[in-house]
Structures are given as structure tokens and as C-alpha cells.
Coordinates of C-alpha atoms in Angstrom, one line a residue:
X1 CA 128.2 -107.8 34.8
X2 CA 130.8 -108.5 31.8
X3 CA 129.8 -112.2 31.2
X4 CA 128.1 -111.2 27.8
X5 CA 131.3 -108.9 26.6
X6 CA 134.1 -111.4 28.1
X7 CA 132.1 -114.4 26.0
X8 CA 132.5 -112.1 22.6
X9 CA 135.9 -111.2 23.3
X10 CA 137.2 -114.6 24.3
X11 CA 135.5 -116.6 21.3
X12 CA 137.0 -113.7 18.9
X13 CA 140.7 -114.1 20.0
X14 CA 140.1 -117.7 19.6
X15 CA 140.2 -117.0 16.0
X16 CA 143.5 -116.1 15.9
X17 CA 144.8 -118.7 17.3
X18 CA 148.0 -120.4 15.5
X19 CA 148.6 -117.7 12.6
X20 CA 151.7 -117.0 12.9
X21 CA 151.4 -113.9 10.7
X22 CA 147.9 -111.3 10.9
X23 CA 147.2 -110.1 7.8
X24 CA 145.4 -106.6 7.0
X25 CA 141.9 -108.6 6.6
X26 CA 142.2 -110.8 9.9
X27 CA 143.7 -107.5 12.0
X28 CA 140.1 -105.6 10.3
X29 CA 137.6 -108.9 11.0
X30 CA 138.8 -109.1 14.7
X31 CA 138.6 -105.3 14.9
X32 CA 134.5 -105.1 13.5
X33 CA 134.0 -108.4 16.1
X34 CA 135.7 -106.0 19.2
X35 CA 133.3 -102.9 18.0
X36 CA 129.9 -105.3 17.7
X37 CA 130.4 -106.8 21.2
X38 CA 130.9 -103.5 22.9
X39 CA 127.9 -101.7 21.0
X40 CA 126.2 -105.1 22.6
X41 CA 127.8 -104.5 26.1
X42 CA 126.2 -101.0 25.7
X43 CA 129.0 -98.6 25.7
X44 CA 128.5 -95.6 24.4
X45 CA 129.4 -95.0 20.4
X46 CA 132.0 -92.6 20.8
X47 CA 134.1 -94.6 23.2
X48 CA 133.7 -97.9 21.2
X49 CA 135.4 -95.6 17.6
X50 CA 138.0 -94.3 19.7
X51 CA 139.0 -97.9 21.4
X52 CA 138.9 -99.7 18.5
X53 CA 140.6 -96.7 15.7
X54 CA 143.6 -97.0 18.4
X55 CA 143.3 -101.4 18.8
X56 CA 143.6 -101.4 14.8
X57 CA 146.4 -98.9 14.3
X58 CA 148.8 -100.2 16.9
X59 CA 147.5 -103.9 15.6
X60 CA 148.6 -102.6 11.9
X61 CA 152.0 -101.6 13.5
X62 CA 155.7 -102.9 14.1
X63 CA 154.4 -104.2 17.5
X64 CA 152.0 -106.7 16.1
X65 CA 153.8 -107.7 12.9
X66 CA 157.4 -108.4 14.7
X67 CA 155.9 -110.4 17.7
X68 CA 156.8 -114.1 17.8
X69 CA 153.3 -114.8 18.8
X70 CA 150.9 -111.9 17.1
X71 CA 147.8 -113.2 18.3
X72 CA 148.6 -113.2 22.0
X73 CA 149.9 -109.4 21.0
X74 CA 146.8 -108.5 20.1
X75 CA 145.3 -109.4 23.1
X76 CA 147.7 -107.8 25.0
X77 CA 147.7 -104.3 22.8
X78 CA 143.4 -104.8 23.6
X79 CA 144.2 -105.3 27.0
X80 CA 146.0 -102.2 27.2
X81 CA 143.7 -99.9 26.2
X82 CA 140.8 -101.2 28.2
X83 CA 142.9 -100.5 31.3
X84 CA 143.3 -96.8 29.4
X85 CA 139.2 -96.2 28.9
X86 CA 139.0 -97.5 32.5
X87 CA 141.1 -94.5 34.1
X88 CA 144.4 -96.1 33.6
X89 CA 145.5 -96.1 36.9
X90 CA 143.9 -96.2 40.4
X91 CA 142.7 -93.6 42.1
X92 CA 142.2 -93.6 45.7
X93 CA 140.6 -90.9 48.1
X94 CA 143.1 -87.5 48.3
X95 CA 142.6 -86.9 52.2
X96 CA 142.8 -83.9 53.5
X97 CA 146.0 -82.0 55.2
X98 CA 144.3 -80.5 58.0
X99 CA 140.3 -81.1 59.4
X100 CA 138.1 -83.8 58.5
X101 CA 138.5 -84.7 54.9
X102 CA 134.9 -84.4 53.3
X103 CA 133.6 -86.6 50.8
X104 CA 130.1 -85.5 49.0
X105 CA 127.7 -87.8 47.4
X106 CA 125.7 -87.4 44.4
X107 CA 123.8 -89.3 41.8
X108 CA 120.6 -89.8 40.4
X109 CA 117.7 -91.3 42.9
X110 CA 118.2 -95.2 42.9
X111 CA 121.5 -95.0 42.6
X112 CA 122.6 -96.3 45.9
X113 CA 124.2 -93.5 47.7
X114 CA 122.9 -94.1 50.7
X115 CA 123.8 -98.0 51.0
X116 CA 126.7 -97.0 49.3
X117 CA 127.3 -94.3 52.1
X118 CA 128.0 -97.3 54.8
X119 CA 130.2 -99.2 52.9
X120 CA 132.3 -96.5 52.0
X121 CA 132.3 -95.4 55.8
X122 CA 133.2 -99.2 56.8
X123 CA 135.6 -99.1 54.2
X124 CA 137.7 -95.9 55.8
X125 CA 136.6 -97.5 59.2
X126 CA 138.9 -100.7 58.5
X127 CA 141.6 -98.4 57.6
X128 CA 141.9 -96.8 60.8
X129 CA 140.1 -93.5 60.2
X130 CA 137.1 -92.4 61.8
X131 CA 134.4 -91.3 59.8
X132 CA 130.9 -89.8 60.5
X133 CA 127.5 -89.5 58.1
X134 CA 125.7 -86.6 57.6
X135 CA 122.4 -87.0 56.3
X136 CA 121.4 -84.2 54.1
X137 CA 119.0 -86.7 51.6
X138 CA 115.6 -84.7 53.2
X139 CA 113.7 -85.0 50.4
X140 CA 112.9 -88.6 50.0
X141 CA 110.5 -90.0 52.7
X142 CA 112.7 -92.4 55.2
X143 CA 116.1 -91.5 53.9
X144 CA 117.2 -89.9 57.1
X145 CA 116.1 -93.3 58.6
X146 CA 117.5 -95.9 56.2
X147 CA 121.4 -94.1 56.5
X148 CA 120.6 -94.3 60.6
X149 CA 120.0 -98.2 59.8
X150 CA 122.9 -98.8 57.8
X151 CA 125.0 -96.4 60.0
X152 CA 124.4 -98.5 63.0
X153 CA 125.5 -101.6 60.6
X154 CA 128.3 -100.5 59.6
X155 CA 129.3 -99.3 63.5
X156 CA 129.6 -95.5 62.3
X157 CA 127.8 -92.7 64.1
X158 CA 125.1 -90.5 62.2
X159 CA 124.9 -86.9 62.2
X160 CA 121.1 -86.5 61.5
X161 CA 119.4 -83.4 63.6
X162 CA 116.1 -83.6 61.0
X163 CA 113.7 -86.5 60.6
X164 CA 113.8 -85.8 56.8
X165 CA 110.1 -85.7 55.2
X166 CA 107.1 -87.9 55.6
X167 CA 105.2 -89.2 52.5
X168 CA 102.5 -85.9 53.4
X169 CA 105.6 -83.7 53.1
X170 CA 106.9 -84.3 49.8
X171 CA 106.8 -80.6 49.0
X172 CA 108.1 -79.1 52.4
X173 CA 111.1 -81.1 53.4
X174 CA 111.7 -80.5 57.3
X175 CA 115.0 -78.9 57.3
X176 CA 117.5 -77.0 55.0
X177 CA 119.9 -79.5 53.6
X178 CA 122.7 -77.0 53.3
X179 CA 122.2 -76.3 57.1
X180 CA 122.6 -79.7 57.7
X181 CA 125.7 -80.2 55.5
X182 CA 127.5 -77.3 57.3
X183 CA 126.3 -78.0 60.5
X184 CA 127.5 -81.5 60.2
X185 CA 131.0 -80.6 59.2
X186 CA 131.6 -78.5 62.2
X187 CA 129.9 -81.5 64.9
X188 CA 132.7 -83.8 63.0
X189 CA 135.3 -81.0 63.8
X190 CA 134.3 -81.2 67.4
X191 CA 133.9 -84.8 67.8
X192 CA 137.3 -85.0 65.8
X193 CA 135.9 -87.6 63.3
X194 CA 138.5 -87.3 60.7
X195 CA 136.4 -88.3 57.7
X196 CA 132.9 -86.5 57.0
X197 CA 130.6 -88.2 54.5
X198 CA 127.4 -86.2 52.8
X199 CA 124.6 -88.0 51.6
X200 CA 122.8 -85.9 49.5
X201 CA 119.1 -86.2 48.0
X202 CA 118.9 -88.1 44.6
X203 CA 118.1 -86.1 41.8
X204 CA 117.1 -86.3 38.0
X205 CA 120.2 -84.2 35.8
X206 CA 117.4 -82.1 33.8
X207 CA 115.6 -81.5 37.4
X208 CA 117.6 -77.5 37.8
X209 CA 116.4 -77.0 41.0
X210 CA 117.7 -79.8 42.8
X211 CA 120.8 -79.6 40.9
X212 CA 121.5 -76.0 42.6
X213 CA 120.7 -77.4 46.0
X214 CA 123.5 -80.0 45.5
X215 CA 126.2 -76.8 43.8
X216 CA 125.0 -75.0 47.0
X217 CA 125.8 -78.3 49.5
X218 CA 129.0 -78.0 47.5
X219 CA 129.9 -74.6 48.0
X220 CA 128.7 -74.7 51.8
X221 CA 131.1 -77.7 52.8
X222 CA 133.8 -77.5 50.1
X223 CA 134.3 -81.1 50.1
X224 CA 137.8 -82.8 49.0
X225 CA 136.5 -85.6 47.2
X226 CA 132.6 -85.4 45.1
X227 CA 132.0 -89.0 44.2
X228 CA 129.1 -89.4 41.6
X229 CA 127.3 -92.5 42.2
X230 CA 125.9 -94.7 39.3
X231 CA 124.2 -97.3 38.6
X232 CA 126.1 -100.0 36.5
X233 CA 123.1 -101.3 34.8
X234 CA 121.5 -97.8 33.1
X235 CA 123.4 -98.5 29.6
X236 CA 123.6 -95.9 27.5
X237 CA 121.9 -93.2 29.5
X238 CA 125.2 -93.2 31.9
X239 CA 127.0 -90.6 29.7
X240 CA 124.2 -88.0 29.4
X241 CA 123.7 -88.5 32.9
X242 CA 127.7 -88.2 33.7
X243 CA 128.0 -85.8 32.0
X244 CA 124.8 -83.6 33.1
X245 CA 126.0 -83.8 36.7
X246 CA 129.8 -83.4 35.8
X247 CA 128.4 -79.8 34.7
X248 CA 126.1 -79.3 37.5
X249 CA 128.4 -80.3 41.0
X250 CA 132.1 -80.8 38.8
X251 CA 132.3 -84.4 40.5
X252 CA 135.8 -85.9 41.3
X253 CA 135.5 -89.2 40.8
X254 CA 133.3 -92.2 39.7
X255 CA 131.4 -95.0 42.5
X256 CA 129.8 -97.7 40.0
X257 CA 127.0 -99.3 41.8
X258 CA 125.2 -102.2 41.8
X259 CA 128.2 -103.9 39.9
X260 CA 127.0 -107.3 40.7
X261 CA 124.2 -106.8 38.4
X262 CA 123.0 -108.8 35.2
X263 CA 122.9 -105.9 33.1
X264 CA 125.7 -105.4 30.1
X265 CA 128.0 -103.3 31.5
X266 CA 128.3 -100.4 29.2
X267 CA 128.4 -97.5 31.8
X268 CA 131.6 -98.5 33.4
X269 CA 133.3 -98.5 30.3
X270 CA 132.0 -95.7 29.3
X271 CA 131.9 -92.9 31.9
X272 CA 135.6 -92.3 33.1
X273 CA 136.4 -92.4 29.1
X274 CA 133.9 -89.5 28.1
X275 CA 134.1 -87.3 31.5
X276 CA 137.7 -87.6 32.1
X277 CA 136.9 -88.7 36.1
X278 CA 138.1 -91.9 37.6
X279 CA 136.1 -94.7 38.5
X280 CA 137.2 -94.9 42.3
X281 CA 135.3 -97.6 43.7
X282 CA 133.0 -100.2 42.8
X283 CA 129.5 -101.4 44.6
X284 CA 129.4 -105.4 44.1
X285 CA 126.7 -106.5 46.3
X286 CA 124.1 -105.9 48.8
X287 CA 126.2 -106.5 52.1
X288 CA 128.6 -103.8 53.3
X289 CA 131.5 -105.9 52.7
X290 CA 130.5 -105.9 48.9
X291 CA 132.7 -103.0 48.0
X292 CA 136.0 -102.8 46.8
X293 CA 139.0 -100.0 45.6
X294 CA 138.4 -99.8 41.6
X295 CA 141.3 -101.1 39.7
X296 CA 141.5 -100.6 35.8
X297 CA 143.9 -103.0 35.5
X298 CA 142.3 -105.7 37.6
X299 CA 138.8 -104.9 35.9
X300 CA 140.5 -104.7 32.4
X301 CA 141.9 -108.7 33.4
X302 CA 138.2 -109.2 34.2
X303 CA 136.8 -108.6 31.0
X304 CA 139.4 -110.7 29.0
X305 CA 138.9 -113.6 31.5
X306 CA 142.3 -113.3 33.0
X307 CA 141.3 -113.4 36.3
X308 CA 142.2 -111.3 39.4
X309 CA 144.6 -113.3 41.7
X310 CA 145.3 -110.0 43.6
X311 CA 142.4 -108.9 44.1
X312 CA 141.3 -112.6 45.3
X313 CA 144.9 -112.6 47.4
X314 CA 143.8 -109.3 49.4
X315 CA 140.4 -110.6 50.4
X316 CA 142.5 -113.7 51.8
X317 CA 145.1 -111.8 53.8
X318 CA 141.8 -109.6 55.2
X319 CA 139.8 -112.0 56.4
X320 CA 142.7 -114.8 56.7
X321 CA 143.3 -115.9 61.0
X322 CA 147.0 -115.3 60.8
X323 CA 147.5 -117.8 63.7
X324 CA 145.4 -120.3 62.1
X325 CA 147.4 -120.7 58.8
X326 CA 150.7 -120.9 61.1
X327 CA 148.9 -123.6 63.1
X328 CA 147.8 -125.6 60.1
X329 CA 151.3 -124.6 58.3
X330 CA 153.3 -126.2 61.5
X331 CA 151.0 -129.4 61.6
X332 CA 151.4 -129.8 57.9
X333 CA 155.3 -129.8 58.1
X334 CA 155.3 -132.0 61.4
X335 CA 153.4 -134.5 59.3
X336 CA 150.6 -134.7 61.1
X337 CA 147.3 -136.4 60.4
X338 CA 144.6 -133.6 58.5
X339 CA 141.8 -134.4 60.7
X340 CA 138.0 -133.1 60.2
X341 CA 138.2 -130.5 63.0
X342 CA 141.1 -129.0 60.6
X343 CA 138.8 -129.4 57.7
X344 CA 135.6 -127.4 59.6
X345 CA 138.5 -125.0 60.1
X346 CA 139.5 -124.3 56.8
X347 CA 135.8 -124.2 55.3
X348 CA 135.0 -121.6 58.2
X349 CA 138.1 -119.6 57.0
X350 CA 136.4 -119.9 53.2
X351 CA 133.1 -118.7 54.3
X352 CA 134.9 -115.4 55.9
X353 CA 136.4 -114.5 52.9
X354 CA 132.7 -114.0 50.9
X355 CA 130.9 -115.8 47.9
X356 CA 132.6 -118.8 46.5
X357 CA 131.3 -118.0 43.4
X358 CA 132.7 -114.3 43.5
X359 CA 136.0 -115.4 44.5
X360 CA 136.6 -118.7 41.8
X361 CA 135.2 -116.1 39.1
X362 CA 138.4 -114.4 39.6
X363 CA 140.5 -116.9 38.7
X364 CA 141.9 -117.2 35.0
X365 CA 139.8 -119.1 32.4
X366 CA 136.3 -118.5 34.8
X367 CA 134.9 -117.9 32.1
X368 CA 135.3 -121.4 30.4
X369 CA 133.3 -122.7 33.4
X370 CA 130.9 -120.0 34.3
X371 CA 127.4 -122.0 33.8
X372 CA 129.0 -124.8 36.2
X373 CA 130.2 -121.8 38.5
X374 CA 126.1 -120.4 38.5
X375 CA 124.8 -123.7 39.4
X376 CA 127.0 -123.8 42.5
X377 CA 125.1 -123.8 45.9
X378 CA 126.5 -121.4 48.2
X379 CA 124.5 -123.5 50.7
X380 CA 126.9 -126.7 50.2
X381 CA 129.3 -125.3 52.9
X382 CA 126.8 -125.1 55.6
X383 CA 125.5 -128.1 55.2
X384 CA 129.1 -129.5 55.2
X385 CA 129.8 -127.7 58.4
X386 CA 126.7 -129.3 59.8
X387 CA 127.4 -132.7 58.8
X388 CA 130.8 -132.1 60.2
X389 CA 129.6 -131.0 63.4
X390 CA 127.3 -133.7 64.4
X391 CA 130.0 -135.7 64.9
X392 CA 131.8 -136.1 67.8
X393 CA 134.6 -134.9 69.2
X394 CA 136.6 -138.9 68.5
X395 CA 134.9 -138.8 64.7
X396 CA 136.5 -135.8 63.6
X397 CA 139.9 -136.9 64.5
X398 CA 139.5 -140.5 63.5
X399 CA 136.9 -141.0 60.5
X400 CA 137.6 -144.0 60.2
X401 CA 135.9 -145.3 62.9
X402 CA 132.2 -144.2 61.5
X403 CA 130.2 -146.8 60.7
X404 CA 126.9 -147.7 59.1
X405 CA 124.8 -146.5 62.6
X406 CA 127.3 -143.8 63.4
X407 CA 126.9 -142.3 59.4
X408 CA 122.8 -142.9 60.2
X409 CA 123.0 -141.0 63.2
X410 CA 125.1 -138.3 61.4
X411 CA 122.6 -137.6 58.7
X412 CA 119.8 -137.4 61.2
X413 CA 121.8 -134.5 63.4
X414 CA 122.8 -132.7 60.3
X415 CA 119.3 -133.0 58.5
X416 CA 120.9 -134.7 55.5
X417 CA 121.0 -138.3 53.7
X418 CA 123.6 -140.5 54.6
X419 CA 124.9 -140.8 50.8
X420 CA 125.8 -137.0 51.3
X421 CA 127.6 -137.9 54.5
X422 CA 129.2 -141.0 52.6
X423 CA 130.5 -138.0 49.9
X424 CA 131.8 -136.2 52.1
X425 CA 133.8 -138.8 54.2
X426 CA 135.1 -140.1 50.9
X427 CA 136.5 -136.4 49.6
X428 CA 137.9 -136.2 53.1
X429 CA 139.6 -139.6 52.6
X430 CA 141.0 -138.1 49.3
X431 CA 142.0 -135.0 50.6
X432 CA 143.8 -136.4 53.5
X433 CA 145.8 -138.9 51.4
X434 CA 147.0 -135.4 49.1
X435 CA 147.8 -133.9 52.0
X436 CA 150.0 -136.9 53.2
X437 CA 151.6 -136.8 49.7
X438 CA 152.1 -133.0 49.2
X439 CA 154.0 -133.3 53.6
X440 CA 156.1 -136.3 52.5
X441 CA 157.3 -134.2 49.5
X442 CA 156.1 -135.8 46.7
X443 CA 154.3 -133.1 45.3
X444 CA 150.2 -132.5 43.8
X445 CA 148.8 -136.1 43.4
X446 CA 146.3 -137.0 40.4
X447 CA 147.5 -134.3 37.8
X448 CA 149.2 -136.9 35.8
X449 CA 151.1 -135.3 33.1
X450 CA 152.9 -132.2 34.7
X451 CA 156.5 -132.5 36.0
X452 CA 157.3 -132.8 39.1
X453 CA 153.5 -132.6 40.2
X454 CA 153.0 -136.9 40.8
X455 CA 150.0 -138.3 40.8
X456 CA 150.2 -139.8 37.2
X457 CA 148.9 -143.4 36.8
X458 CA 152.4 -145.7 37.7
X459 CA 153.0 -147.9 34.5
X460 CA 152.4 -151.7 35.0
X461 CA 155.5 -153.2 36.6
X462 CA 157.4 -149.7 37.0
X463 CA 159.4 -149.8 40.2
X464 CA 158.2 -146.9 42.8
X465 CA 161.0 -146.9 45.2
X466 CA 163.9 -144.4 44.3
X467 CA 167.0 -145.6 43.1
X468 CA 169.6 -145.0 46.5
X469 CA 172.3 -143.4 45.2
X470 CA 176.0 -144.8 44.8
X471 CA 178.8 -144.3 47.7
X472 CA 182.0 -142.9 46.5
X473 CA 184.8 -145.3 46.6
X474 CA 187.5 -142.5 48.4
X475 CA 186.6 -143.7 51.9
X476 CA 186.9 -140.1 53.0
X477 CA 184.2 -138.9 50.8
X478 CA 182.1 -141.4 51.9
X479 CA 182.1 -141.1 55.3
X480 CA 181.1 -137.5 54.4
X481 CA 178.3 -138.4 52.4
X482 CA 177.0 -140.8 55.0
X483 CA 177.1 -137.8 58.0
X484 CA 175.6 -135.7 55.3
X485 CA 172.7 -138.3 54.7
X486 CA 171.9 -138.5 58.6
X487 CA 172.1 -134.8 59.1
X488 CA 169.1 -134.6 56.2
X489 CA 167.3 -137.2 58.3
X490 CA 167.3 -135.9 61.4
X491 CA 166.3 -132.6 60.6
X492 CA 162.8 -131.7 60.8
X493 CA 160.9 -132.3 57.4
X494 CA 159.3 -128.9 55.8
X495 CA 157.0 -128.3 53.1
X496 CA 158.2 -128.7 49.8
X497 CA 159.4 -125.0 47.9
X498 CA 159.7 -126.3 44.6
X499 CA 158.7 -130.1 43.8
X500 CA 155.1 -129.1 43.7
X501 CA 155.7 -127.0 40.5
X502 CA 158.4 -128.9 38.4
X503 CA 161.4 -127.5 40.2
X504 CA 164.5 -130.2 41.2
X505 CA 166.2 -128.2 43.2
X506 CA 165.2 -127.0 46.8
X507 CA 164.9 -123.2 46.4
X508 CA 161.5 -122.3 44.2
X509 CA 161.4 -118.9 42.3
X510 CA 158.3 -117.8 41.6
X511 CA 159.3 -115.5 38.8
X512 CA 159.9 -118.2 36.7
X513 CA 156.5 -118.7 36.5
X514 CA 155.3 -115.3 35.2
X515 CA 152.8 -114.8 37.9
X516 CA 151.4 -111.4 39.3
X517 CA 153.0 -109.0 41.9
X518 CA 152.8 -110.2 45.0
X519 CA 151.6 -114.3 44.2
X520 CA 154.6 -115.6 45.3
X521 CA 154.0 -115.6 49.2
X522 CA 151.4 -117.8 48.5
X523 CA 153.8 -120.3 46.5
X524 CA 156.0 -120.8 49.4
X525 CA 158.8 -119.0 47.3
X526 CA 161.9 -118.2 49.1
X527 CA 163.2 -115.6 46.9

């Protein structure tokens, strides 16, 4: 969605790059570059004089002037106030005290509500809440139906007691959809579902009369939450239309849909800035997992290509097999072989987690590599996984013993060519010689260059071996040092905490390295 604004902003910070002191003109150039690319990204004119009045006063300022590094300030003072245009903080769902919390959507028609109803239900679902739908949408010929559909999907039961109308019925809906609304409230009361969401009918904000049927769905139910639903790709138009229905139903909060889109991206920063609401959640995909908590800061990241390791690290502890990662965690500090049927594991693990492309375009500097990135095949890891299992049981733990007839025989099971199965042996054999490198403790092979990581080509002649060190010559001493020495050898070898990332001690502190809240755990950290 931000491809086209992250590419303007990047190349324009590039600019600043080694001045070590911004003058007035270079602080104004990179201001007028930051207003042209959001105008291109769509967002609305009023939003893009306010954000960049405030960028070029506090760039003007003490902050920028005293900073040992101003260009990297700048990005940082930008930064900040696209988090502040955003919402500036996250906002989640205020539930209710006592009864079913109620949650009413709205939104023009195409929006999404209706998809969007069943991921937000299987959303609250994972959560441990129990929500129920209500369809009140019957206006639109097979709305009742589609919410049934994705109900079922989404394993939430559908509170629907009117077909909705047919394409002959346009004009006389079957049913009141206040009834409904009401109605519905008081079955979730006593079927003590403690989450009630409305889907309402879509509706055009000039269109006055379906405007007063959703302010009288409003006033029947009282709902804690209004979410206004919009679609990420209507530009401009999303203020008028924000703001139209932020008059008509006083909506509590913003649900950007279709967030996945190609479109520019204008109405999501746009909308929170000019209503005052908070975006809430955003809509990334077609499937029901494809929906995710909105997070100014995270989004903000997004847009600057800083990536989103949290975001990427909360997918992996949701979809992660606990038991598996302390399985493979075990083997790896026992030293034992990384076999294929490990491999199948961890690509099976991958695929759980969603799109590779979603996830490695939240890591920093995606942007750099983005064109690579849309030429990836999301079908590569199935047809991995079938090349892995055509082999048997005996291949997978012992590659080495495939052959010319056995790779053949391979490629015909899987429905590949054998130079794919030939790749894919020969990554494994790379892999599992990393792997044997990282266990023994001698850190990330083939990043020459970086301390403590190995890898890097060995000079001609250099000895490998490390030098032992010396004995003390107080006999005392050195009969401690040699105790000391077998104690280290029989103990049981664990993963290195520190020698992957430059550290020469034993204890690794993440901090040192600056990285987001909550990283660490996956750096094997100890502090």
C-alpha cells in the first residue's frame, strides 16, 4: 500500500546523508520533497500543511541543529509525527463492564464490513471471548447469506432470523433492521455470548435515509464500540466520506480495509488526522487471518522502511509449536545432525505463520529489495515440501546416500526436475554445515567481515587451530586450571549467547544492540 510513499521518502533522506550541518535551504528542499510525495500518496491537503509546517519548525529548531547526526534527526522528528497523524497511540476495543459488549459496523457499500465482520469475530474468538453476528445488512441481495458463510468460517454462530432481500426485493427488504439489531442483542444475552457484532447495510454518506436507519440501529442497541469501515484504496474521497458518516452515526474508531491493496495509501493517513478517531484495526488480505490490531508506531516504521520486527515477532509466537522449537532447541545444543525431516519441520512451521512475502516485507531495509521480494513464488515451499516428502524415511535422515536413480526417482514423485532436487540437496548441505558451525560455537558462517560472526575467507597459510593457552607455573594454580578445564568439557555444550553477534564474553545483552522491546528472547539473551 505505501511502496510508492516509502520509495519518495527513502530516496529524499538519502540526500542528507553526510552533512553534518542542515542549513535553512536543505531543511526547506527536504520539506517541499516530504509535501510532493504525500500529495502523490493521496492524503488529503490539509493534513499534508499541517505535517510538514510542524516537520520544518522542529527541523529549524535546537533539536536538529545540536544533534551529532542531523540527518538521522530528521528522520526521526518525521517519524514522530507520522506516528502523531496516525492516532499516536493504539487503541484497542473498550469492553464492556457488564452484558455483551456491542460493536456496530458501518461504512460505505464495498467496504468490507461484512468479511471484515468474521475476522474481527475470529479475532476476539482467539482471545478467549465469545462473540455472536447479527445480521442487520437486509438491503443488499445475499448479505444475510455471505455473513452465514463467513460465520461458519470463522467458527462463530450467526444470529440471522430474516433471509435479507432477493434481487426482486430491492425496495422492500424482508425485515426491519432495527428489530433485528435489538432482537439480536437480547438472544446474545441469553445465549451469554459476551461480544455482539452488527453488520449493518452499506450506505452512500449523501444517501439521508439510510444514514437515519444506521443513527436508529445506533440508538436501538447503544453499542460500546462504532467502527467505520473504509476502504484503503478510495484516496482523497476518505475524508468527505469520514467525515460525512462521523456526523451521521458519531463512529468510535477507524477499520481500514483492503490494506493489502495497490492503491497509494492516502486514506489511512488521512482519516484519524481530520476526524480525530483512531484507526483500530487494519484489513490486510482476503483470508480471515489477514487482520491485525492497528499500531501507529509500527505503521509509522512501515512507511520509513524500518520494518516491524514486533509485529513479525507476534505472528511467530501465534502460530509458533512451542514444543517443536524446544525439540529442535535441545537437538541443536546436543549437537545433533539437522536432518531433512527437521527441515520439512521448520518450512511447515514457516507456512503457519502466513505470506513470506508479508512477513520479509517487515523487516528493515525491505524496501531496498522489494522488486526481488514481488518476484518470489509463494509456491517454492510446497514444492520443497513435496520434493522432501518423496523421499524416504532413510533419505531424510541421511542425504547423503541419494544418488543419480534415487534424485530421478525423487523428481518423478514430487513432479519436479532433478536440477531442482539437486538445489535443494545442495542448500541443505549448506545449511546443515551452518548449523554444525553455529552448535560448535563458532558463530554465523559466510558473513566475512563482522566480528565474532566467522565465516570470513581464512588467509593463505593462517593457522585455524586456537592458540591453547599457557599453564601457570604456581603448581597450585595449575592444578586448578586443569580441574577447571575438565569441568568445561564435561558439561553439556549449549548454544552460543553471545559469539554470534561480536560478544567475547559468555553472557549476551541484547540492549547493546538497540533493538525493539521485546527482540531479545529471540537473541538468546540472558539478561
Amino acid at each position: 500500500m505505501f511502496n510508492s510513499l516509502s520509495d519518495r521518502l527513502t530516496a529524499t533522506f538519502k540526500n542528507l546523508r553526510g552533512k553534518g550541518r542542515l542549513t535553512e535551504a536543505d531543511v526547506d528542499a527536504t520539506v517541499r520533497e516530504i509535501r510532493r510525495a504525500l500529495l502523490d500518496a493521496d492524503v488529503a491537503v490539509p493534513v499534508v500543511r499541517e505535517f510538514t509546517a510542524r516537520v520544518r519548525e522542529r527541523a529549524l529548531g535546537a533539536e536538529v541543529s545540536g544533534a551529532l547526526n542531523p540527518s538521522q534527526q530528521i528522520v526521526k522528528i518525521v517519524n514522530e509525527e507520522l506516528v502523531e497523524i496516525l492516532g499516536g497511540e493504539t487503541r484497542r476495543i473498550r469492553l464492556a463492564k457488564t452484558g455483551p459488549t456491542i460493536i456496530m459496523l458501518a461504512g460505505l457499500q464495498g467496504a468490507g464490513k461484512t468479511t471484515l465482520a468474521g475476522k474481527l469475530s475470529k479475532h476476539l474468538k482467539a482471545q478467549g471471548h465469545s462473540p455472536m453476528l447479527v445480521a442487520c445488512d437486509l438491503q443488499r441481495p445475499n448479505a444475510v447469506t455471505q455473513l452465514q458463510v463467513v460465520g461458519q468460517r470463522a467458527g462463530v454462530p450467526v444470529y440471522a432470523p430474516h433471509p435479507g432481500a432477493t434481487s426482486s426485493e430491492l425496495d422492500h427488504p424482508a425485515g426491519d433492521p432495527v428489530a433485528v439489531a435489538r432482537a439480536g442483542v437480547e438472544e446474545a444475552k441469553r445465549t451469554l455470548h459476551d461480544v455482539v457484532i452488527v453488520d449493518t447495510a452499506g450506505r452512500l454518506g449523501v444517501d439521508a435515509d439510510m444514514m437515519e436507519q444506521a443513527r436508529q440501529i445506533r440508538r436501538a442497541i447503544v453499542p460500546n464500540e462504532v467502527l467505520f469501515v473504509i476502504d484503503s484504496m478510495i484516496g482523497q474521497d476518505a475524508v468527505n466520506t469520514a467525515l460525512a458518516f462521523d456526523e451521521g452515526v458519531n463512529f468510535t474508531g477507524i477499520v481500514l480495509s483492503k490494506l493489502d491493496g495497490d492503491a497509494r495509501g492516502g486514506a489511512a493517513l488521512s482519516v484519524a488526522s481530520v476526524t480525530g478517531k483512531p484507526v483500530m484495526f487494519a484489513s490486510t488480505g482476503e483470508g480471515l487471518d489477514d487482520f491485525e490490531l492497528f499500531h501507529p508506531d509500527r505503521m509509522a516504521s512501515r512507511i520509513l522502511d524500518m520494518g516491524d520486527v514486533l509485529t513479525l515477532i507476534e505472528q511467530a509466537e501465534k502460530s509458533w509449536d512451542k514444543d517443536e522449537a524446544a525439540r529442535m532447541a535441545k537437538k541443536f545444543a546436543d549437537q545433533e545432525d539437522f536432518t531433512l525431516e527437521d527441515f520439512l519441520a521448520q518450512m511447515q512451521q514457516i507456512r503457519n505463520m502466513g505470506s513470506m512475502k508479508k512477513m520479509l516485507m517487515m523487516m528493515p531495509g525491505a524496501q531496498n529489495i522489494r522488486q526481488q521480494l514481488e518476484q518470489f513464488d509463494e509456491r517454492e515451499i510446497d514444492r520443497v515440501e513435496a520434493i522432501v516428502r518423496s523421499m524416504t524415511p532413510h533419505e531424510r535422515v541421511a542425504p547423503k546416500i541419494i544418488n543419480g536413480s534415487r534424485r530421478a526417482r525423487i523428481a518423478r514423485g514430487s513432479g519436479v526436475h532433478v536440477s531442482e532436487v539437486n538445489g535443494l540437496l545442495e542448500r541443505f548441505a549448506q545449511a546443515q554445515k551452518m548449523m554444525k558451525k553455529m552448535a560448535a560455537g563458532g558463530g554465523m558462517p559466510g558473513m566475512p567481515g563482522m566480528p565474532g560472526m566467522g565465516g570470513g575467507a581464512a588467509r593463505k597459510g593462517a593457522k585455524t587451530a586456537p592458540k591453547k593457552k599457557a599453564r601457570s607455573g604456581n603448581p597450585a594454580k595449575a592444578a586448578q586450571e586443569l580441574k577447571d578445564a575438565e569441568a568445561r568439557r564435561a558439561a553439556p555444550k549449549a548454544l552460543p549467547t553471545g559469539a554470534a553477534f561480536g560478544q567475547q564474553g559468555g553472557d549476551f545483552d541484547p540492549s547493546q544492540l538497540n533493538l525493539p522491546k521485546g527482540f531479545d528472547k529471540f537473541l538468546g539473551g540472558s539478561k
